[in-house]
Amino acid sequence: MNTINPFSDPINGIFLALSMTFSMFWEILWALILGFTLSGIVQAVISKGEMSRLLPDASPKSIAVACGLGAASSSCSYASVALARSIFCKGGNFTAAIAFQFASTNLVIELGIILAVLMGWQFTLAEYVGGLLMIVILVFLFKVFLKPFVRELLI
């Protein structure tokens, strides 16, 4: 591998640093744009009543719906955080919104396909089982420790 010594060749070193900076900027920017665009769409299109009907509580049905929506969504962490916040602000249950966030980073379908191709079905299965286990633990912990007055503080 040919490396550039920035002290012996400062022009190439500066060019390399600027190109790496732009590359990192782009990797973060597109994810932020995607996340805030999807969040804006949820805010603009979905009514508070519809979200309250879709994810009204932390019941197994609501958590399953949140996990299904998360698995079908983007695996981008920025997008999942923005969408989970929009779900909660639009009237969805807080626990269901966080379950959506976990599912959108751990149960994503396209990520599973890539993992299966690159690492094998065993790793993919472990990813999905681990993601579901994290969601079950999260729901249990929220049920035990998250009191209703804390939910109001989160808004």
Tab-separated table of N, CA and C in Angstrom:
chain	number	residue	atom	x	y	z
A	1	MET	N	0.842	-1.166	0.000
A	1	MET	CA	0.000	0.000	0.000
A	1	MET	C	0.890	1.233	0.000
A	2	ASN	N	0.606	2.145	-0.882
A	2	ASN	CA	1.389	3.360	-1.023
A	2	ASN	C	0.759	4.457	-0.168
A	3	THR	N	1.462	4.903	0.860
A	3	THR	CA	0.937	5.950	1.725
A	3	THR	C	1.649	7.256	1.435
A	4	ILE	N	0.961	8.341	1.745
A	4	ILE	CA	1.523	9.668	1.524
A	4	ILE	C	2.023	10.193	2.860
A	5	ASN	N	3.259	10.627	2.884
A	5	ASN	CA	3.804	11.269	4.070
A	5	ASN	C	3.503	12.756	3.950
A	6	PRO	N	2.597	13.285	4.791
A	6	PRO	CA	2.210	14.695	4.643
A	6	PRO	C	3.353	15.668	4.908
A	7	PHE	N	4.400	15.232	5.590
A	7	PHE	CA	5.522	16.128	5.873
A	7	PHE	C	6.472	16.232	4.685
A	8	SER	N	6.611	15.148	3.926
A	8	SER	CA	7.506	15.200	2.771
A	8	SER	C	6.785	15.696	1.520
A	9	ASP	N	5.478	15.542	1.466
A	9	ASP	CA	4.696	15.995	0.310
A	9	ASP	C	3.426	16.681	0.822
A	10	PRO	N	3.534	17.919	1.296
A	10	PRO	CA	2.404	18.573	1.951
A	10	PRO	C	1.210	18.829	1.029
A	11	ILE	N	1.426	19.070	-0.230
A	11	ILE	CA	0.312	19.336	-1.153
A	11	ILE	C	-0.556	18.095	-1.295
A	12	ASN	N	0.084	16.943	-1.520
A	12	ASN	CA	-0.681	15.697	-1.612
A	12	ASN	C	-1.334	15.347	-0.277
A	13	GLY	N	-0.639	15.664	0.820
A	13	GLY	CA	-1.216	15.412	2.138
A	13	GLY	C	-2.476	16.237	2.376
A	14	ILE	N	-2.431	17.509	1.971
A	14	ILE	CA	-3.605	18.377	2.108
A	14	ILE	C	-4.735	17.876	1.209
A	15	PHE	N	-4.405	17.496	-0.018
A	15	PHE	CA	-5.416	16.959	-0.932
A	15	PHE	C	-6.053	15.697	-0.363
A	16	LEU	N	-5.245	14.809	0.190
A	16	LEU	CA	-5.759	13.573	0.786
A	16	LEU	C	-6.676	13.887	1.967
A	17	ALA	N	-6.263	14.813	2.816
A	17	ALA	CA	-7.090	15.183	3.974
A	17	ALA	C	-8.417	15.787	3.530
A	18	LEU	N	-8.376	16.662	2.515
A	18	LEU	CA	-9.617	17.268	2.023
A	18	LEU	C	-10.539	16.237	1.376
A	19	SER	N	-9.967	15.298	0.642
A	19	SER	CA	-10.800	14.278	0.007
A	19	SER	C	-11.422	13.346	1.048
A	20	MET	N	-10.671	13.007	2.090
A	20	MET	CA	-11.239	12.185	3.170
A	20	MET	C	-12.324	12.949	3.919
A	21	THR	N	-12.116	14.249	4.133
A	21	THR	CA	-13.109	15.081	4.804
A	21	THR	C	-14.394	15.130	3.995
A	22	PHE	N	-14.288	15.350	2.692
A	22	PHE	CA	-15.484	15.376	1.848
A	22	PHE	C	-16.187	14.026	1.844
A	23	SER	N	-15.420	12.952	1.788
A	23	SER	CA	-16.006	11.611	1.796
A	23	SER	C	-16.798	11.357	3.076
A	24	MET	N	-16.227	11.712	4.208
A	24	MET	CA	-16.938	11.535	5.487
A	24	MET	C	-18.156	12.440	5.557
A	25	PHE	N	-18.031	13.684	5.067
A	25	PHE	CA	-19.145	14.620	5.034
A	25	PHE	C	-20.297	14.047	4.224
A	26	TRP	N	-20.002	13.470	3.049
A	26	TRP	CA	-21.043	12.918	2.199
A	26	TRP	C	-21.706	11.697	2.847
A	27	GLU	N	-20.919	10.835	3.484
A	27	GLU	CA	-21.478	9.651	4.129
A	27	GLU	C	-22.468	10.028	5.221
A	28	ILE	N	-22.210	11.099	5.921
A	28	ILE	CA	-23.117	11.542	6.975
A	28	ILE	C	-24.270	12.356	6.391
A	29	LEU	N	-23.996	13.199	5.399
A	29	LEU	CA	-25.013	14.088	4.850
A	29	LEU	C	-26.165	13.327	4.218
A	30	TRP	N	-25.879	12.328	3.377
A	30	TRP	CA	-26.983	11.644	2.707
A	30	TRP	C	-27.870	10.935	3.723
A	31	ALA	N	-27.276	10.402	4.790
A	31	ALA	CA	-28.073	9.732	5.811
A	31	ALA	C	-28.948	10.726	6.570
A	32	LEU	N	-28.405	11.886	6.876
A	32	LEU	CA	-29.197	12.919	7.538
A	32	LEU	C	-30.337	13.395	6.651
A	33	ILE	N	-30.056	13.611	5.378
A	33	ILE	CA	-31.098	14.045	4.445
A	33	ILE	C	-32.192	13.002	4.355
A	34	LEU	N	-31.822	11.734	4.230
A	34	LEU	CA	-32.809	10.659	4.172
A	34	LEU	C	-33.640	10.615	5.445
A	35	GLY	N	-32.990	10.663	6.593
A	35	GLY	CA	-33.698	10.579	7.861
A	35	GLY	C	-34.672	11.717	8.059
A	36	PHE	N	-34.235	12.937	7.803
A	36	PHE	CA	-35.116	14.080	8.010
A	36	PHE	C	-36.199	14.171	6.943
A	37	THR	N	-35.931	13.693	5.735
A	37	THR	CA	-36.965	13.650	4.699
A	37	THR	C	-38.068	12.670	5.079
A	38	LEU	N	-37.675	11.455	5.479
A	38	LEU	CA	-38.677	10.472	5.887
A	38	LEU	C	-39.457	10.947	7.114
A	39	SER	N	-38.761	11.568	8.052
A	39	SER	CA	-39.418	12.108	9.234
A	39	SER	C	-40.407	13.202	8.847
A	40	GLY	N	-40.016	14.061	7.928
A	40	GLY	CA	-40.914	15.118	7.449
A	40	GLY	C	-42.135	14.565	6.757
A	41	ILE	N	-41.950	13.497	6.000
A	41	ILE	CA	-43.089	12.865	5.333
A	41	ILE	C	-44.064	12.307	6.366
A	42	VAL	N	-43.534	11.643	7.385
A	42	VAL	CA	-44.402	11.123	8.452
A	42	VAL	C	-45.130	12.274	9.136
A	43	GLN	N	-44.422	13.357	9.418
A	43	GLN	CA	-45.041	14.510	10.074
A	43	GLN	C	-46.126	15.129	9.208
A	44	ALA	N	-45.899	15.206	7.895
A	44	ALA	CA	-46.832	15.892	7.013
A	44	ALA	C	-48.004	15.028	6.562
A	45	VAL	N	-47.775	13.746	6.373
A	45	VAL	CA	-48.787	12.892	5.749
A	45	VAL	C	-49.650	12.143	6.761
A	46	ILE	N	-49.050	11.659	7.819
A	46	ILE	CA	-49.776	10.802	8.755
A	46	ILE	C	-50.378	11.654	9.866
A	47	SER	N	-51.680	11.470	10.079
A	47	SER	CA	-52.355	12.251	11.108
A	47	SER	C	-52.065	11.677	12.494
A	48	LYS	N	-52.274	12.529	13.479
A	48	LYS	CA	-52.055	12.118	14.864
A	48	LYS	C	-53.009	10.975	15.229
A	49	GLY	N	-54.234	11.065	14.763
A	49	GLY	CA	-55.210	10.009	15.029
A	49	GLY	C	-54.822	8.679	14.410
A	50	GLU	N	-54.323	8.729	13.190
A	50	GLU	CA	-53.904	7.496	12.506
A	50	GLU	C	-52.723	6.848	13.218
A	51	MET	N	-51.769	7.664	13.661
A	51	MET	CA	-50.615	7.118	14.376
A	51	MET	C	-51.054	6.553	15.725
A	52	SER	N	-51.959	7.243	16.400
A	52	SER	CA	-52.468	6.743	17.682
A	52	SER	C	-53.232	5.441	17.497
A	53	ARG	N	-53.899	5.282	16.355
A	53	ARG	CA	-54.615	4.038	16.068
A	53	ARG	C	-53.646	2.911	15.707
A	54	LEU	N	-52.576	3.260	14.986
A	54	LEU	CA	-51.622	2.252	14.528
A	54	LEU	C	-50.749	1.731	15.666
A	55	LEU	N	-50.241	2.627	16.511
A	55	LEU	CA	-49.348	2.240	17.616
A	55	LEU	C	-49.853	2.855	18.919
A	56	PRO	N	-51.014	2.389	19.430
A	56	PRO	CA	-51.636	3.051	20.575
A	56	PRO	C	-50.989	2.756	21.927
A	57	ASP	N	-50.335	1.607	22.039
A	57	ASP	CA	-49.828	1.199	23.345
A	57	ASP	C	-48.624	0.288	23.158
A	58	ALA	N	-48.200	-0.323	24.260
A	58	ALA	CA	-47.045	-1.231	24.207
A	58	ALA	C	-47.492	-2.693	24.185
A	59	SER	N	-48.648	-2.942	23.600
A	59	SER	CA	-49.140	-4.314	23.506
A	59	SER	C	-48.312	-5.102	22.495
A	60	PRO	N	-48.369	-6.422	22.571
A	60	PRO	CA	-47.619	-7.225	21.593
A	60	PRO	C	-47.994	-6.893	20.144
A	61	LYS	N	-49.269	-6.574	19.895
A	61	LYS	CA	-49.688	-6.232	18.532
A	61	LYS	C	-49.002	-4.948	18.073
A	62	SER	N	-48.999	-3.903	18.910
A	62	SER	CA	-48.351	-2.631	18.548
A	62	SER	C	-46.848	-2.807	18.355
A	63	ILE	N	-46.238	-3.582	19.228
A	63	ILE	CA	-44.789	-3.823	19.109
A	63	ILE	C	-44.496	-4.599	17.829
A	64	ALA	N	-45.343	-5.574	17.487
A	64	ALA	CA	-45.147	-6.339	16.257
A	64	ALA	C	-45.300	-5.440	15.027
A	65	VAL	N	-46.295	-4.542	15.040
A	65	VAL	CA	-46.470	-3.603	13.928
A	65	VAL	C	-45.256	-2.693	13.818
A	66	ALA	N	-44.785	-2.163	14.953
A	66	ALA	CA	-43.606	-1.298	14.956
A	66	ALA	C	-42.383	-2.038	14.423
A	67	CYS	N	-42.226	-3.292	14.823
A	67	CYS	CA	-41.086	-4.091	14.336
A	67	CYS	C	-41.204	-4.353	12.837
A	68	GLY	N	-42.418	-4.638	12.362
A	68	GLY	CA	-42.618	-4.853	10.930
A	68	GLY	C	-42.307	-3.614	10.115
A	69	LEU	N	-42.771	-2.454	10.598
A	69	LEU	CA	-42.476	-1.202	9.906
A	69	LEU	C	-40.978	-0.893	9.959
A	70	GLY	N	-40.353	-1.173	11.094
A	70	GLY	CA	-38.921	-0.943	11.219
A	70	GLY	C	-38.118	-1.844	10.296
A	71	ALA	N	-38.520	-3.109	10.198
A	71	ALA	CA	-37.805	-4.057	9.337
A	71	ALA	C	-37.934	-3.674	7.865
A	72	ALA	N	-39.039	-3.020	7.509
A	72	ALA	CA	-39.249	-2.618	6.118
A	72	ALA	C	-38.617	-1.267	5.801
A	73	SER	N	-38.146	-0.565	6.825
A	73	SER	CA	-37.627	0.784	6.608
A	73	SER	C	-36.124	0.762	6.357
A	74	SER	N	-35.554	1.939	6.322
A	74	SER	CA	-34.120	2.094	6.090
A	74	SER	C	-33.323	1.626	7.295
A	75	SER	N	-32.130	1.134	7.044
A	75	SER	CA	-31.270	0.714	8.145
A	75	SER	C	-30.390	1.848	8.638
A	76	CYS	N	-30.609	3.041	8.127
A	76	CYS	CA	-29.821	4.202	8.520
A	76	CYS	C	-30.197	4.624	9.933
A	77	SER	N	-29.224	4.727	10.809
A	77	SER	CA	-29.483	5.103	12.203
A	77	SER	C	-30.070	6.496	12.313
A	78	TYR	N	-29.594	7.427	11.505
A	78	TYR	CA	-30.132	8.782	11.537
A	78	TYR	C	-31.618	8.773	11.172
A	79	ALA	N	-31.956	8.027	10.141
A	79	ALA	CA	-33.356	7.957	9.713
A	79	ALA	C	-34.216	7.299	10.779
A	80	SER	N	-33.713	6.251	11.413
A	80	SER	CA	-34.526	5.551	12.401
A	80	SER	C	-34.783	6.405	13.628
A	81	VAL	N	-33.809	7.179	14.056
A	81	VAL	CA	-34.001	8.065	15.206
A	81	VAL	C	-35.012	9.157	14.862
A	82	ALA	N	-34.867	9.765	13.685
A	82	ALA	CA	-35.795	10.823	13.274
A	82	ALA	C	-37.211	10.283	13.123
A	83	LEU	N	-37.335	9.104	12.546
A	83	LEU	CA	-38.664	8.505	12.371
A	83	LEU	C	-39.281	8.099	13.703
A	84	ALA	N	-38.493	7.551	14.608
A	84	ALA	CA	-39.020	7.175	15.927
A	84	ALA	C	-39.530	8.409	16.663
A	85	ARG	N	-38.809	9.494	16.564
A	85	ARG	CA	-39.262	10.742	17.190
A	85	ARG	C	-40.565	11.212	16.553
A	86	SER	N	-40.666	11.144	15.233
A	86	SER	CA	-41.896	11.551	14.546
A	86	SER	C	-43.067	10.666	14.932
A	87	ILE	N	-42.815	9.368	15.040
A	87	ILE	CA	-43.877	8.436	15.451
A	87	ILE	C	-44.391	8.816	16.827
A	88	PHE	N	-43.476	9.082	17.743
A	88	PHE	CA	-43.871	9.445	19.111
A	88	PHE	C	-44.586	10.795	19.147
A	89	CYS	N	-44.054	11.775	18.436
A	89	CYS	CA	-44.675	13.107	18.430
A	89	CYS	C	-46.042	13.098	17.763
A	90	LYS	N	-46.271	12.181	16.852
A	90	LYS	CA	-47.558	12.079	16.176
A	90	LYS	C	-48.574	11.238	16.944
A	91	GLY	N	-48.230	10.804	18.154
A	91	GLY	CA	-49.201	10.093	18.978
A	91	GLY	C	-48.963	8.614	19.146
A	92	GLY	N	-47.909	8.088	18.552
A	92	GLY	CA	-47.573	6.685	18.747
A	92	GLY	C	-47.004	6.464	20.145
A	93	ASN	N	-47.156	5.274	20.633
A	93	ASN	CA	-46.640	4.927	21.952
A	93	ASN	C	-45.113	5.019	21.957
A	94	PHE	N	-44.560	5.514	23.078
A	94	PHE	CA	-43.105	5.683	23.171
A	94	PHE	C	-42.377	4.351	23.042
A	95	THR	N	-42.847	3.332	23.724
A	95	THR	CA	-42.199	2.021	23.663
A	95	THR	C	-42.245	1.463	22.250
A	96	ALA	N	-43.375	1.620	21.572
A	96	ALA	CA	-43.497	1.145	20.188
A	96	ALA	C	-42.566	1.922	19.272
A	97	ALA	N	-42.417	3.226	19.513
A	97	ALA	CA	-41.512	4.032	18.689
A	97	ALA	C	-40.063	3.578	18.858
A	98	ILE	N	-39.678	3.274	20.077
A	98	ILE	CA	-38.307	2.807	20.313
A	98	ILE	C	-38.130	1.391	19.753
A	99	ALA	N	-39.162	0.564	19.826
A	99	ALA	CA	-39.092	-0.770	19.204
A	99	ALA	C	-38.921	-0.626	17.691
A	100	PHE	N	-39.619	0.347	17.092
A	100	PHE	CA	-39.440	0.640	15.670
A	100	PHE	C	-37.982	0.988	15.389
A	101	GLN	N	-37.401	1.829	16.238
A	101	GLN	CA	-36.012	2.246	16.054
A	101	GLN	C	-35.068	1.052	16.127
A	102	PHE	N	-35.253	0.190	17.109
A	102	PHE	CA	-34.412	-1.011	17.221
A	102	PHE	C	-34.575	-1.892	15.986
A	103	ALA	N	-35.831	-2.082	15.559
A	103	ALA	CA	-36.084	-2.949	14.409
A	103	ALA	C	-35.488	-2.363	13.136
A	104	SER	N	-35.518	-1.043	12.993
A	104	SER	CA	-35.016	-0.451	11.762
A	104	SER	C	-33.495	-0.457	11.680
A	105	THR	N	-32.829	-0.760	12.773
A	105	THR	CA	-31.374	-0.901	12.704
A	105	THR	C	-30.907	-2.339	12.855
A	106	ASN	N	-31.773	-3.238	13.354
A	106	ASN	CA	-31.341	-4.616	13.611
A	106	ASN	C	-32.131	-5.678	12.849
A	107	LEU	N	-33.309	-5.354	12.357
A	107	LEU	CA	-34.138	-6.358	11.687
A	107	LEU	C	-34.406	-6.025	10.228
A	108	VAL	N	-33.610	-5.167	9.637
A	108	VAL	CA	-33.848	-4.692	8.282
A	108	VAL	C	-33.642	-5.816	7.275
A	109	ILE	N	-34.560	-5.911	6.346
A	109	ILE	CA	-34.558	-7.007	5.383
A	109	ILE	C	-33.322	-6.963	4.480
A	110	GLU	N	-33.014	-5.775	3.900
A	110	GLU	CA	-31.869	-5.719	2.979
A	110	GLU	C	-30.553	-5.976	3.692
A	111	LEU	N	-30.459	-5.573	4.956
A	111	LEU	CA	-29.263	-5.869	5.738
A	111	LEU	C	-29.121	-7.382	5.944
A	112	GLY	N	-30.237	-8.048	6.183
A	112	GLY	CA	-30.220	-9.508	6.336
A	112	GLY	C	-29.755	-10.214	5.078
A	113	ILE	N	-30.177	-9.711	3.939
A	113	ILE	CA	-29.744	-10.312	2.665
A	113	ILE	C	-28.232	-10.153	2.499
A	114	ILE	N	-27.742	-8.960	2.779
A	114	ILE	CA	-26.297	-8.720	2.654
A	114	ILE	C	-25.517	-9.587	3.632
A	115	LEU	N	-26.008	-9.681	4.877
A	115	LEU	CA	-25.332	-10.521	5.865
A	115	LEU	C	-25.326	-11.985	5.437
A	116	ALA	N	-26.436	-12.455	4.891
A	116	ALA	CA	-26.510	-13.853	4.451
A	116	ALA	C	-25.509	-14.129	3.333
A	117	VAL	N	-25.399	-13.199	2.401
A	117	VAL	CA	-24.481	-13.391	1.280
A	117	VAL	C	-23.027	-13.338	1.740
A	118	LEU	N	-22.711	-12.358	2.585
A	118	LEU	CA	-21.320	-12.152	2.968
A	118	LEU	C	-20.854	-13.031	4.126
A	119	MET	N	-21.760	-13.315	5.077
A	119	MET	CA	-21.322	-13.985	6.299
A	119	MET	C	-22.025	-15.306	6.578
A	120	GLY	N	-23.084	-15.599	5.846
A	120	GLY	CA	-23.774	-16.869	6.034
A	120	GLY	C	-25.090	-16.725	6.779
A	121	TRP	N	-25.926	-17.728	6.620
A	121	TRP	CA	-27.264	-17.676	7.212
A	121	TRP	C	-27.225	-17.719	8.733
A	122	GLN	N	-26.194	-18.351	9.302
A	122	GLN	CA	-26.097	-18.432	10.756
A	122	GLN	C	-25.953	-17.033	11.371
A	123	PHE	N	-25.121	-16.216	10.772
A	123	PHE	CA	-24.932	-14.861	11.275
A	123	PHE	C	-26.212	-14.043	11.109
A	124	THR	N	-26.894	-14.222	9.980
A	124	THR	CA	-28.151	-13.518	9.738
A	124	THR	C	-29.191	-13.919	10.766
A	125	LEU	N	-29.297	-15.198	11.029
A	125	LEU	CA	-30.234	-15.679	12.041
A	125	LEU	C	-29.905	-15.097	13.406
A	126	ALA	N	-28.630	-15.063	13.757
A	126	ALA	CA	-28.218	-14.494	15.040
A	126	ALA	C	-28.554	-13.004	15.103
A	127	GLU	N	-28.394	-12.295	14.006
A	127	GLU	CA	-28.731	-10.870	13.960
A	127	GLU	C	-30.216	-10.651	14.232
A	128	TYR	N	-31.063	-11.447	13.578
A	128	TYR	CA	-32.512	-11.295	13.767
A	128	TYR	C	-32.959	-11.739	15.155
A	129	VAL	N	-32.446	-12.857	15.628
A	129	VAL	CA	-32.813	-13.336	16.964
A	129	VAL	C	-32.325	-12.341	18.024
A	130	GLY	N	-31.103	-11.853	17.869
A	130	GLY	CA	-30.577	-10.863	18.801
A	130	GLY	C	-31.385	-9.572	18.784
A	131	GLY	N	-31.794	-9.130	17.602
A	131	GLY	CA	-32.622	-7.925	17.491
A	131	GLY	C	-33.962	-8.102	18.185
A	132	LEU	N	-34.603	-9.238	17.963
A	132	LEU	CA	-35.886	-9.505	18.626
A	132	LEU	C	-35.714	-9.610	20.137
A	133	LEU	N	-34.636	-10.244	20.564
A	133	LEU	CA	-34.367	-10.365	21.992
A	133	LEU	C	-34.146	-8.986	22.628
A	134	MET	N	-33.414	-8.112	21.937
A	134	MET	CA	-33.215	-6.754	22.456
A	134	MET	C	-34.545	-6.011	22.586
A	135	ILE	N	-35.432	-6.196	21.634
A	135	ILE	CA	-36.733	-5.527	21.686
A	135	ILE	C	-37.566	-6.065	22.837
A	136	VAL	N	-37.557	-7.375	23.042
A	136	VAL	CA	-38.300	-7.967	24.161
A	136	VAL	C	-37.758	-7.436	25.488
A	137	ILE	N	-36.450	-7.390	25.629
A	137	ILE	CA	-35.838	-6.865	26.864
A	137	ILE	C	-36.197	-5.384	27.044
A	138	LEU	N	-36.139	-4.623	25.962
A	138	LEU	CA	-36.494	-3.206	26.015
A	138	LEU	C	-37.927	-3.007	26.487
A	139	VAL	N	-38.855	-3.742	25.913
A	139	VAL	CA	-40.264	-3.614	26.307
A	139	VAL	C	-40.432	-3.967	27.784
A	140	PHE	N	-39.783	-5.023	28.225
A	140	PHE	CA	-39.870	-5.420	29.637
A	140	PHE	C	-39.312	-4.323	30.546
A	141	LEU	N	-38.137	-3.811	30.214
A	141	LEU	CA	-37.516	-2.772	31.041
A	141	LEU	C	-38.345	-1.488	31.063
A	142	PHE	N	-38.915	-1.119	29.920
A	142	PHE	CA	-39.766	0.069	29.893
A	142	PHE	C	-41.020	-0.142	30.732
A	143	LYS	N	-41.573	-1.343	30.680
A	143	LYS	CA	-42.778	-1.631	31.457
A	143	LYS	C	-42.483	-1.535	32.955
A	144	VAL	N	-41.305	-1.974	33.360
A	144	VAL	CA	-40.944	-1.960	34.769
A	144	VAL	C	-40.509	-0.567	35.234
A	145	PHE	N	-39.685	0.107	34.449
A	145	PHE	CA	-39.046	1.326	34.930
A	145	PHE	C	-39.606	2.635	34.383
A	146	LEU	N	-40.240	2.627	33.229
A	146	LEU	CA	-40.720	3.866	32.621
A	146	LEU	C	-42.115	4.186	33.139
A	147	LYS	N	-42.196	5.177	33.962
A	147	LYS	CA	-43.461	5.572	34.574
A	147	LYS	C	-44.168	6.586	33.676
A	148	PRO	N	-45.498	6.708	33.791
A	148	PRO	CA	-46.239	7.630	32.913
A	148	PRO	C	-45.762	9.078	32.972
A	149	PHE	N	-45.361	9.566	34.137
A	149	PHE	CA	-44.919	10.964	34.206
A	149	PHE	C	-43.615	11.175	33.457
A	150	VAL	N	-42.786	10.145	33.355
A	150	VAL	CA	-41.533	10.257	32.596
A	150	VAL	C	-41.860	10.390	31.119
A	151	ARG	N	-42.888	9.707	30.653
A	151	ARG	CA	-43.297	9.786	29.245
A	151	ARG	C	-43.650	11.219	28.876
A	152	GLU	N	-44.327	11.914	29.779
A	152	GLU	CA	-44.685	13.309	29.506
A	152	GLU	C	-43.449	14.189	29.414
A	153	LEU	N	-42.421	13.884	30.139
A	153	LEU	CA	-41.187	14.663	30.093
A	153	LEU	C	-40.444	14.470	28.770
A	154	LEU	N	-40.683	13.334	28.117
A	154	LEU	CA	-39.974	13.004	26.891
A	154	LEU	C	-40.466	13.787	25.680
A	155	ILE	N	-41.621	14.380	25.784
A	155	ILE	CA	-42.199	15.100	24.625
A	155	ILE	C	-41.471	16.345	24.357
